[in-house]
Structure formats: structure tokens, C-alpha cells
Amino acid sequence: SELWLSRETTGPPHPGLYRHASLLIGDVTYFFGGFDGKSYYNSLHQLDLEQLMWRNAQPKHTSNAPMKKNGCGMVSFGQDKLVLFAGYGIPSPRVHPAIFIPNKRYTDGS
């Protein structure tokens, strides 16, 4: 019907960064990273489109986080893996190539 609707959501939303990566798997949209004009981010958020609920999907151990970046691609392999590739950011020697989230495995392929 070409009608935009605004819906109330619950939970901590994605911080509104630009050049983030996003991907839909089933009824959940994932948002990774982005840039706010000064800093790069490696945050991972989920939006459940049925419950209209945001969830911060950060790993428990920040040493497992992928590089802070924007403009990257993100693809899924099945329902339990996300792969990040390319993008732009500032590499760090403490960056780990994969992070693990409950019930999901996220891999930074850059």
C-alpha cells in the first residue's frame, strides 16, 4: 500500500550510526558497526521484527570483538553464522577474528 508506519519498540536501539552493515535472518534484523562522524564502532544489535524488540548482541568478552569499522558487508551462513567482510576502520592488534554470541557465531573475515 506504499504507506510508511511508525511502530514503538522496546529495548536499547542501535545508536543511529551511518554506514553500518545490516542483514535480515528470519524475523530478526542485525546491525553491525558504523560511523558517527568521529569514531568507528563494532557494536552488534538485533531488532526482532515480530516482537518489535531491540537487543544488544555484544559478546560477553570484548577481546573477541571484530574491528571497529563502517561500510563493511555482512552475510549469513544458515541461521547461526554472520560473516563480516571489507569495510573501513582502524585495525588494532587486539582484534579477534571471530566473536561468539549466545546461539550465534559471528566471524570477521577481513
Tab-separated table of N, CA, C and O in Angstrom:
chain	number	residue	atom	x	y	z
A	1	SER	N	0.819	-1.201	0.000
A	1	SER	CA	0.000	0.000	0.000
A	1	SER	C	0.859	1.259	0.000
A	1	SER	O	0.330	2.346	0.074
A	2	GLU	N	2.184	1.094	-0.033
A	2	GLU	CA	3.112	2.226	-0.074
A	2	GLU	C	2.910	3.212	1.065
A	2	GLU	O	3.032	4.419	0.908
A	3	LEU	N	2.605	2.682	2.243
A	3	LEU	CA	2.373	3.507	3.423
A	3	LEU	C	3.449	3.208	4.458
A	3	LEU	O	3.662	2.051	4.820
A	4	TRP	N	4.169	4.244	4.915
A	4	TRP	CA	5.171	4.076	5.961
A	4	TRP	C	4.476	4.154	7.303
A	4	TRP	O	3.663	5.035	7.545
A	5	LEU	N	4.811	3.224	8.190
A	5	LEU	CA	4.240	3.205	9.528
A	5	LEU	C	5.349	3.335	10.556
A	5	LEU	O	6.438	2.810	10.378
A	6	SER	N	5.061	4.019	11.631
A	6	SER	CA	5.991	4.136	12.747
A	6	SER	C	5.484	3.239	13.868
A	6	SER	O	4.313	3.300	14.224
A	7	ARG	N	6.366	2.392	14.403
A	7	ARG	CA	5.982	1.465	15.468
A	7	ARG	C	6.854	1.702	16.693
A	7	ARG	O	8.039	2.000	16.576
A	8	GLU	N	6.284	1.555	17.865
A	8	GLU	CA	7.037	1.648	19.114
A	8	GLU	C	7.848	0.366	19.283
A	8	GLU	O	7.356	-0.723	18.996
A	9	THR	N	9.084	0.502	19.742
A	9	THR	CA	9.926	-0.654	20.020
A	9	THR	C	10.368	-0.596	21.474
A	9	THR	O	10.275	0.449	22.123
A	10	THR	N	10.855	-1.716	21.965
A	10	THR	CA	11.401	-1.768	23.317
A	10	THR	C	12.859	-2.189	23.228
A	10	THR	O	13.319	-2.682	22.201
A	11	GLY	N	13.589	-2.013	24.320
A	11	GLY	CA	14.989	-2.404	24.380
A	11	GLY	C	15.911	-1.308	23.890
A	11	GLY	O	15.470	-0.297	23.333
A	12	PRO	N	17.235	-1.499	24.092
A	12	PRO	CA	18.220	-0.488	23.678
A	12	PRO	C	18.434	-0.522	22.160
A	12	PRO	O	18.975	-1.489	21.638
A	13	PRO	N	18.022	0.518	21.437
A	13	PRO	CA	18.133	0.504	19.969
A	13	PRO	C	19.560	0.706	19.472
A	13	PRO	O	20.447	1.127	20.214
A	14	HIS	N	19.744	0.411	18.205
A	14	HIS	CA	21.005	0.713	17.522
A	14	HIS	C	21.254	2.214	17.686
A	14	HIS	O	20.314	3.010	17.617
A	15	PRO	N	22.493	2.637	17.902
A	15	PRO	CA	22.765	4.043	18.213
A	15	PRO	C	22.588	5.035	17.054
A	15	PRO	O	22.900	6.210	17.204
A	16	GLY	N	22.096	4.613	15.910
A	16	GLY	CA	21.844	5.560	14.825
A	16	GLY	C	23.090	5.948	14.059
A	16	GLY	O	23.206	7.073	13.570
A	17	LEU	N	24.041	5.055	13.956
A	17	LEU	CA	25.267	5.307	13.199
A	17	LEU	C	24.984	5.184	11.712
A	17	LEU	O	24.007	4.565	11.309
A	18	TYR	N	25.850	5.776	10.905
A	18	TYR	CA	25.669	5.594	9.472
A	18	TYR	C	26.765	4.710	8.913
A	18	TYR	O	27.770	4.454	9.554
A	19	ARG	N	26.514	4.177	7.709
A	19	ARG	CA	27.389	3.226	7.039
A	19	ARG	C	27.557	1.940	7.833
A	19	ARG	O	28.589	1.284	7.789
A	20	HIS	N	26.533	1.559	8.592
A	20	HIS	CA	26.542	0.288	9.308
A	20	HIS	C	26.178	-0.827	8.328
A	20	HIS	O	25.662	-0.571	7.247
A	21	ALA	N	26.443	-2.053	8.720
A	21	ALA	CA	26.014	-3.220	7.938
A	21	ALA	C	24.716	-3.726	8.552
A	21	ALA	O	24.533	-3.677	9.765
A	22	SER	N	23.811	-4.203	7.717
A	22	SER	CA	22.565	-4.771	8.230
A	22	SER	C	22.209	-6.010	7.426
A	22	SER	O	22.585	-6.142	6.260
A	23	LEU	N	21.503	-6.910	8.079
A	23	LEU	CA	21.160	-8.178	7.459
A	23	LEU	C	19.912	-8.739	8.126
A	23	LEU	O	19.783	-8.681	9.347
A	24	LEU	N	19.013	-9.272	7.324
A	24	LEU	CA	17.792	-9.891	7.835
A	24	LEU	C	17.943	-11.408	7.806
A	24	LEU	O	18.290	-11.982	6.773
A	25	ILE	N	17.725	-12.057	8.944
A	25	ILE	CA	17.678	-13.517	9.029
A	25	ILE	C	16.359	-13.865	9.707
A	25	ILE	O	16.165	-13.557	10.888
A	26	GLY	N	15.471	-14.473	8.973
A	26	GLY	CA	14.150	-14.788	9.528
A	26	GLY	C	13.417	-13.520	9.892
A	26	GLY	O	13.242	-12.620	9.057
A	27	ASP	N	13.027	-13.404	11.150
A	27	ASP	CA	12.308	-12.220	11.635
A	27	ASP	C	13.205	-11.263	12.407
A	27	ASP	O	12.714	-10.395	13.130
A	28	VAL	N	14.521	-11.431	12.293
A	28	VAL	CA	15.460	-10.599	13.055
A	28	VAL	C	16.396	-9.874	12.096
A	28	VAL	O	16.978	-10.485	11.200
A	29	THR	N	16.533	-8.564	12.288
A	29	THR	CA	17.492	-7.762	11.529
A	29	THR	C	18.686	-7.483	12.431
A	29	THR	O	18.526	-7.097	13.590
A	30	TYR	N	19.897	-7.688	11.890
A	30	TYR	CA	21.137	-7.448	12.619
A	30	TYR	C	21.784	-6.179	12.077
A	30	TYR	O	21.797	-5.945	10.868
A	31	PHE	N	22.353	-5.375	12.983
A	31	PHE	CA	23.053	-4.141	12.625
A	31	PHE	C	24.436	-4.197	13.250
A	31	PHE	O	24.569	-4.367	14.458
A	32	PHE	N	25.476	-4.047	12.414
A	32	PHE	CA	26.848	-4.082	12.915
A	32	PHE	C	27.582	-2.802	12.570
A	32	PHE	O	27.523	-2.313	11.442
A	33	GLY	N	28.335	-2.295	13.548
A	33	GLY	CA	29.281	-1.208	13.329
A	33	GLY	C	28.658	0.078	12.844
A	33	GLY	O	27.481	0.344	13.020
A	34	GLY	N	29.500	0.878	12.209
A	34	GLY	CA	29.079	2.161	11.686
A	34	GLY	C	30.031	3.271	12.096
A	34	GLY	O	31.082	3.031	12.699
A	35	PHE	N	29.641	4.480	11.778
A	35	PHE	CA	30.481	5.659	11.996
A	35	PHE	C	29.582	6.811	12.413
A	35	PHE	O	28.474	6.960	11.898
A	36	ASP	N	30.029	7.624	13.379
A	36	ASP	CA	29.224	8.760	13.838
A	36	ASP	C	29.805	10.110	13.422
A	36	ASP	O	29.374	11.147	13.886
A	37	GLY	N	30.791	10.088	12.524
A	37	GLY	CA	31.448	11.319	12.097
A	37	GLY	C	32.795	11.514	12.752
A	37	GLY	O	33.629	12.278	12.269
A	38	LYS	N	33.029	10.831	13.882
A	38	LYS	CA	34.304	10.927	14.585
A	38	LYS	C	34.908	9.562	14.884
A	38	LYS	O	36.105	9.389	14.829
A	39	SER	N	34.063	8.599	15.229
A	39	SER	CA	34.545	7.294	15.680
A	39	SER	C	33.879	6.157	14.920
A	39	SER	O	32.747	6.283	14.467
A	40	TYR	N	34.619	5.048	14.837
A	40	TYR	CA	34.093	3.809	14.268
A	40	TYR	C	33.569	2.947	15.415
A	40	TYR	O	34.051	3.056	16.540
A	41	TYR	N	32.627	2.060	15.101
A	41	TYR	CA	32.030	1.215	16.121
A	41	TYR	C	32.011	-0.238	15.675
A	41	TYR	O	32.030	-0.530	14.480
A	42	ASN	N	31.959	-1.132	16.651
A	42	ASN	CA	31.808	-2.558	16.358
A	42	ASN	C	30.652	-3.152	17.153
A	42	ASN	O	30.645	-4.315	17.488
A	43	SER	N	29.672	-2.332	17.450
A	43	SER	CA	28.509	-2.810	18.187
A	43	SER	C	27.650	-3.704	17.294
A	43	SER	O	27.631	-3.562	16.075
A	44	LEU	N	26.966	-4.631	17.910
A	44	LEU	CA	26.060	-5.522	17.198
A	44	LEU	C	24.707	-5.482	17.894
A	44	LEU	O	24.615	-5.732	19.098
A	45	HIS	N	23.684	-5.106	17.148
A	45	HIS	CA	22.322	-5.020	17.685
A	45	HIS	C	21.387	-5.883	16.852
A	45	HIS	O	21.615	-6.075	15.653
A	46	GLN	N	20.327	-6.346	17.495
A	46	GLN	CA	19.295	-7.118	16.814
A	46	GLN	C	17.963	-6.397	16.982
A	46	GLN	O	17.697	-5.834	18.038
A	47	LEU	N	17.135	-6.451	15.951
A	47	LEU	CA	15.753	-5.981	16.058
A	47	LEU	C	14.855	-7.138	15.665
A	47	LEU	O	14.864	-7.580	14.513
A	48	ASP	N	14.103	-7.656	16.640
A	48	ASP	CA	13.126	-8.712	16.384
A	48	ASP	C	11.898	-8.039	15.791
A	48	ASP	O	11.241	-7.226	16.458
A	49	LEU	N	11.597	-8.327	14.543
A	49	LEU	CA	10.526	-7.642	13.835
A	49	LEU	C	9.128	-8.117	14.226
A	49	LEU	O	8.150	-7.426	13.955
A	50	GLU	N	9.025	-9.276	14.873
A	50	GLU	CA	7.720	-9.722	15.353
A	50	GLU	C	7.404	-9.110	16.708
A	50	GLU	O	6.297	-8.645	16.942
A	51	GLN	N	8.394	-9.100	17.600
A	51	GLN	CA	8.187	-8.550	18.942
A	51	GLN	C	8.485	-7.054	19.010
A	51	GLN	O	8.228	-6.427	20.028
A	52	LEU	N	9.070	-6.498	17.946
A	52	LEU	CA	9.494	-5.103	17.900
A	52	LEU	C	10.386	-4.772	19.102
A	52	LEU	O	10.216	-3.774	19.788
A	53	MET	N	11.352	-5.667	19.332
A	53	MET	CA	12.240	-5.530	20.471
A	53	MET	C	13.699	-5.501	20.028
A	53	MET	O	14.138	-6.364	19.260
A	54	TRP	N	14.448	-4.485	20.494
A	54	TRP	CA	15.882	-4.367	20.249
A	54	TRP	C	16.631	-5.153	21.312
A	54	TRP	O	16.198	-5.237	22.458
A	55	ARG	N	17.786	-5.676	20.918
A	55	ARG	CA	18.656	-6.351	21.868
A	55	ARG	C	20.095	-6.061	21.485
A	55	ARG	O	20.462	-6.120	20.311
A	56	ASN	N	20.891	-5.726	22.487
A	56	ASN	CA	22.321	-5.547	22.278
A	56	ASN	C	22.918	-6.951	22.242
A	56	ASN	O	22.796	-7.700	23.194
A	57	ALA	N	23.557	-7.307	21.146
A	57	ALA	CA	24.076	-8.664	20.963
A	57	ALA	C	25.592	-8.705	21.088
A	57	ALA	O	26.264	-9.469	20.412
A	58	GLN	N	26.140	-7.876	21.959
A	58	GLN	CA	27.588	-7.834	22.142
A	58	GLN	C	28.080	-9.102	22.827
A	58	GLN	O	27.367	-9.694	23.638
A	59	PRO	N	29.318	-9.518	22.529
A	59	PRO	CA	29.880	-10.687	23.209
A	59	PRO	C	30.150	-10.368	24.677
A	59	PRO	O	30.315	-9.208	25.055
A	60	LYS	N	30.190	-11.405	25.491
A	60	LYS	CA	30.484	-11.223	26.912
A	60	LYS	C	31.928	-10.780	27.118
A	60	LYS	O	32.235	-10.064	28.049
A	61	HIS	N	32.827	-11.229	26.247
A	61	HIS	CA	34.246	-10.892	26.371
A	61	HIS	C	34.619	-9.967	25.216
A	61	HIS	O	34.640	-10.379	24.067
A	62	THR	N	34.909	-8.708	25.517
A	62	THR	CA	35.195	-7.739	24.466
A	62	THR	C	36.475	-8.057	23.696
A	62	THR	O	36.688	-7.528	22.616
A	63	SER	N	37.320	-8.936	24.217
A	63	SER	CA	38.533	-9.304	23.471
A	63	SER	C	38.180	-10.100	22.218
A	63	SER	O	39.006	-10.272	21.341
A	64	ASN	N	36.939	-10.568	22.100
A	64	ASN	CA	36.502	-11.322	20.933
A	64	ASN	C	35.831	-10.454	19.877
A	64	ASN	O	35.327	-10.963	18.896
A	65	ALA	N	35.797	-9.159	20.075
A	65	ALA	CA	35.076	-8.278	19.160
A	65	ALA	C	35.832	-8.064	17.851
A	65	ALA	O	37.055	-7.958	17.847
A	66	PRO	N	35.116	-7.989	16.721
A	66	PRO	CA	35.773	-7.670	15.449
A	66	PRO	C	36.184	-6.201	15.405
A	66	PRO	O	35.787	-5.399	16.255
A	67	MET	N	36.963	-5.842	14.400
A	67	MET	CA	37.466	-4.489	14.234
A	67	MET	C	36.334	-3.471	14.173
A	67	MET	O	35.294	-3.725	13.575
A	68	LYS	N	36.554	-2.317	14.776
A	68	LYS	CA	35.608	-1.208	14.666
A	68	LYS	C	35.694	-0.693	13.238
A	68	LYS	O	36.778	-0.342	12.775
A	69	LYS	N	34.551	-0.668	12.530
A	69	LYS	CA	34.592	-0.244	11.132
A	69	LYS	C	33.209	0.137	10.626
A	69	LYS	O	32.201	-0.088	11.288
A	70	ASN	N	33.202	0.704	9.427
A	70	ASN	CA	31.954	1.049	8.754
A	70	ASN	C	32.073	0.622	7.296
A	70	ASN	O	33.149	0.296	6.816
A	71	GLY	N	30.957	0.608	6.616
A	71	GLY	CA	30.953	0.296	5.198
A	71	GLY	C	31.300	-1.140	4.872
A	71	GLY	O	31.672	-1.444	3.746
A	72	CYS	N	31.182	-2.038	5.839
A	72	CYS	CA	31.519	-3.430	5.570
A	72	CYS	C	30.294	-4.190	5.067
A	72	CYS	O	29.168	-3.719	5.175
A	73	GLY	N	30.541	-5.354	4.517
A	73	GLY	CA	29.460	-6.238	4.119
A	73	GLY	C	29.220	-7.258	5.205
A	73	GLY	O	30.079	-7.516	6.042
A	74	MET	N	28.031	-7.834	5.205
A	74	MET	CA	27.695	-8.863	6.176
A	74	MET	C	26.784	-9.870	5.490
A	74	MET	O	25.798	-9.484	4.860
A	75	VAL	N	27.131	-11.143	5.575
A	75	VAL	CA	26.310	-12.205	5.004
A	75	VAL	C	26.098	-13.268	6.076
A	75	VAL	O	26.837	-13.337	7.056
A	76	SER	N	25.087	-14.100	5.868
A	76	SER	CA	24.839	-15.182	6.812
A	76	SER	C	25.100	-16.519	6.140
A	76	SER	O	24.977	-16.657	4.927
A	77	PHE	N	25.480	-17.478	6.965
A	77	PHE	CA	25.574	-18.864	6.558
A	77	PHE	C	24.620	-19.620	7.458
A	77	PHE	O	24.899	-19.811	8.639
A	78	GLY	N	23.478	-19.988	6.925
A	78	GLY	CA	22.460	-20.629	7.738
A	78	GLY	C	21.848	-19.631	8.702
A	78	GLY	O	21.887	-18.426	8.487
A	79	GLN	N	21.317	-20.147	9.777
A	79	GLN	CA	20.658	-19.301	10.774
A	79	GLN	C	21.570	-18.941	11.942
A	79	GLN	O	21.151	-18.222	12.835
A	80	ASP	N	22.821	-19.423	11.940
A	80	ASP	CA	23.635	-19.228	13.135
A	80	ASP	C	25.016	-18.625	12.906
A	80	ASP	O	25.823	-18.581	13.813
A	81	LYS	N	25.303	-18.132	11.703
A	81	LYS	CA	26.620	-17.537	11.457
A	81	LYS	C	26.482	-16.243	10.655
A	81	LYS	O	25.766	-16.203	9.672
A	82	LEU	N	27.213	-15.221	11.084
A	82	LEU	CA	27.329	-13.975	10.327
A	82	LEU	C	28.800	-13.793	9.983
A	82	LEU	O	29.669	-14.023	10.820
A	83	VAL	N	29.081	-13.376	8.756
A	83	VAL	CA	30.448	-13.100	8.329
A	83	VAL	C	30.521	-11.643	7.893
A	83	VAL	O	29.731	-11.184	7.070
A	84	LEU	N	31.469	-10.910	8.468
A	84	LEU	CA	31.724	-9.516	8.109
A	84	LEU	C	32.914	-9.489	7.164
A	84	LEU	O	33.876	-10.232	7.360
A	85	PHE	N	32.862	-8.632	6.141
A	85	PHE	CA	33.997	-8.541	5.230
A	85	PHE	C	34.159	-7.114	4.733
A	85	PHE	O	33.213	-6.345	4.680
A	86	ALA	N	35.393	-6.804	4.395
A	86	ALA	CA	35.778	-5.499	3.851
A	86	ALA	C	35.453	-4.390	4.850
A	86	ALA	O	35.512	-4.587	6.042
A	87	GLY	N	35.154	-3.198	4.351
A	87	GLY	CA	34.865	-2.060	5.216
A	87	GLY	C	36.093	-1.225	5.489
A	87	GLY	O	37.197	-1.506	5.014
A	88	TYR	N	35.893	-0.183	6.293
A	88	TYR	CA	36.961	0.742	6.605
A	88	TYR	C	36.962	1.015	8.099
A	88	TYR	O	35.913	1.227	8.698
A	89	GLY	N	38.130	0.993	8.688
A	89	GLY	CA	38.256	1.276	10.111
A	89	GLY	C	39.720	1.363	10.477
A	89	GLY	O	40.585	1.441	9.610
A	90	ILE	N	39.985	1.330	11.757
A	90	ILE	CA	41.355	1.409	12.244
A	90	ILE	C	41.691	0.074	12.889
A	90	ILE	O	41.152	-0.259	13.942
A	91	PRO	N	42.578	-0.735	12.258
A	91	PRO	CA	42.935	-2.035	12.821
A	91	PRO	C	43.607	-1.897	14.183
A	91	PRO	O	44.245	-0.893	14.475
A	92	SER	N	43.448	-2.902	14.984
A	92	SER	CA	44.059	-2.940	16.306
A	92	SER	C	44.684	-4.310	16.502
A	92	SER	O	44.126	-5.316	16.073
A	93	PRO	N	45.829	-4.380	17.177
A	93	PRO	CA	46.449	-5.694	17.404
A	93	PRO	C	45.625	-6.580	18.324
A	93	PRO	O	45.823	-7.771	18.387
A	94	ARG	N	44.650	-6.002	19.049
A	94	ARG	CA	43.835	-6.774	19.973
A	94	ARG	C	42.554	-7.299	19.326
A	94	ARG	O	41.721	-7.899	19.986
A	95	VAL	N	42.383	-7.089	18.032
A	95	VAL	CA	41.173	-7.540	17.344
A	95	VAL	C	41.204	-9.044	17.154
A	95	VAL	O	42.203	-9.607	16.724
A	96	HIS	N	40.120	-9.684	17.472
A	96	HIS	CA	39.993	-11.133	17.326
A	96	HIS	C	39.174	-11.414	16.068
A	96	HIS	O	38.225	-10.687	15.781
A	97	PRO	N	39.494	-12.451	15.287
A	97	PRO	CA	38.784	-12.675	14.032
A	97	PRO	C	37.350	-13.170	14.176
A	97	PRO	O	36.589	-13.115	13.238
A	98	ALA	N	36.945	-13.653	15.338
A	98	ALA	CA	35.569	-14.153	15.488
A	98	ALA	C	35.031	-13.786	16.860
A	98	ALA	O	35.779	-13.705	17.829
A	99	ILE	N	33.740	-13.535	16.938
A	99	ILE	CA	33.090	-13.321	18.221
A	99	ILE	C	31.937	-14.301	18.321
A	99	ILE	O	31.361	-14.709	17.326
A	100	PHE	N	31.634	-14.689	19.528
A	100	PHE	CA	30.573	-15.659	19.744
A	100	PHE	C	29.480	-15.042	20.599
A	100	PHE	O	29.741	-14.496	21.654
A	101	ILE	N	28.272	-15.112	20.118
A	101	ILE	CA	27.089	-14.604	20.792
A	101	ILE	C	26.230	-15.821	21.115
A	101	ILE	O	26.240	-16.784	20.355
A	102	PRO	N	25.481	-15.816	22.224
A	102	PRO	CA	24.637	-16.985	22.508
A	102	PRO	C	23.808	-17.387	21.286
A	102	PRO	O	23.128	-16.573	20.673
A	103	ASN	N	23.915	-18.639	20.912
A	103	ASN	CA	23.187	-19.236	19.776
A	103	ASN	C	23.612	-18.719	18.406
A	103	ASN	O	23.001	-19.052	17.411
A	104	LYS	N	24.620	-17.874	18.322
A	104	LYS	CA	25.083	-17.350	17.036
A	104	LYS	C	26.604	-17.356	17.015
A	104	LYS	O	27.255	-17.239	18.035
A	105	ARG	N	27.172	-17.448	15.828
A	105	ARG	CA	28.610	-17.327	15.659
A	105	ARG	C	28.854	-16.255	14.610
A	105	ARG	O	28.342	-16.334	13.512
A	106	TYR	N	29.633	-15.235	14.963
A	106	TYR	CA	29.901	-14.121	14.061
A	106	TYR	C	31.375	-14.125	13.727
A	106	TYR	O	32.212	-14.196	14.617
A	107	THR	N	31.709	-14.035	12.473
A	107	THR	CA	33.100	-14.099	12.036
A	107	THR	C	33.448	-12.859	11.251
A	107	THR	O	32.719	-12.456	10.364
A	108	ASP	N	34.571	-12.254	11.584
A	108	ASP	CA	35.086	-11.105	10.853
A	108	ASP	C	36.096	-11.635	9.846
A	108	ASP	O	37.161	-12.097	10.217
A	109	GLY	N	35.749	-11.606	8.565
A	109	GLY	CA	36.606	-12.184	7.539
A	109	GLY	C	37.591	-11.219	6.925
A	109	GLY	O	38.214	-11.524	5.928
A	110	SER	N	37.753	-10.038	7.492
A	110	SER	CA	38.695	-9.091	6.878
A	110	SER	C	40.084	-9.252	7.424
A	110	SER	O	40.322	-9.915	8.386
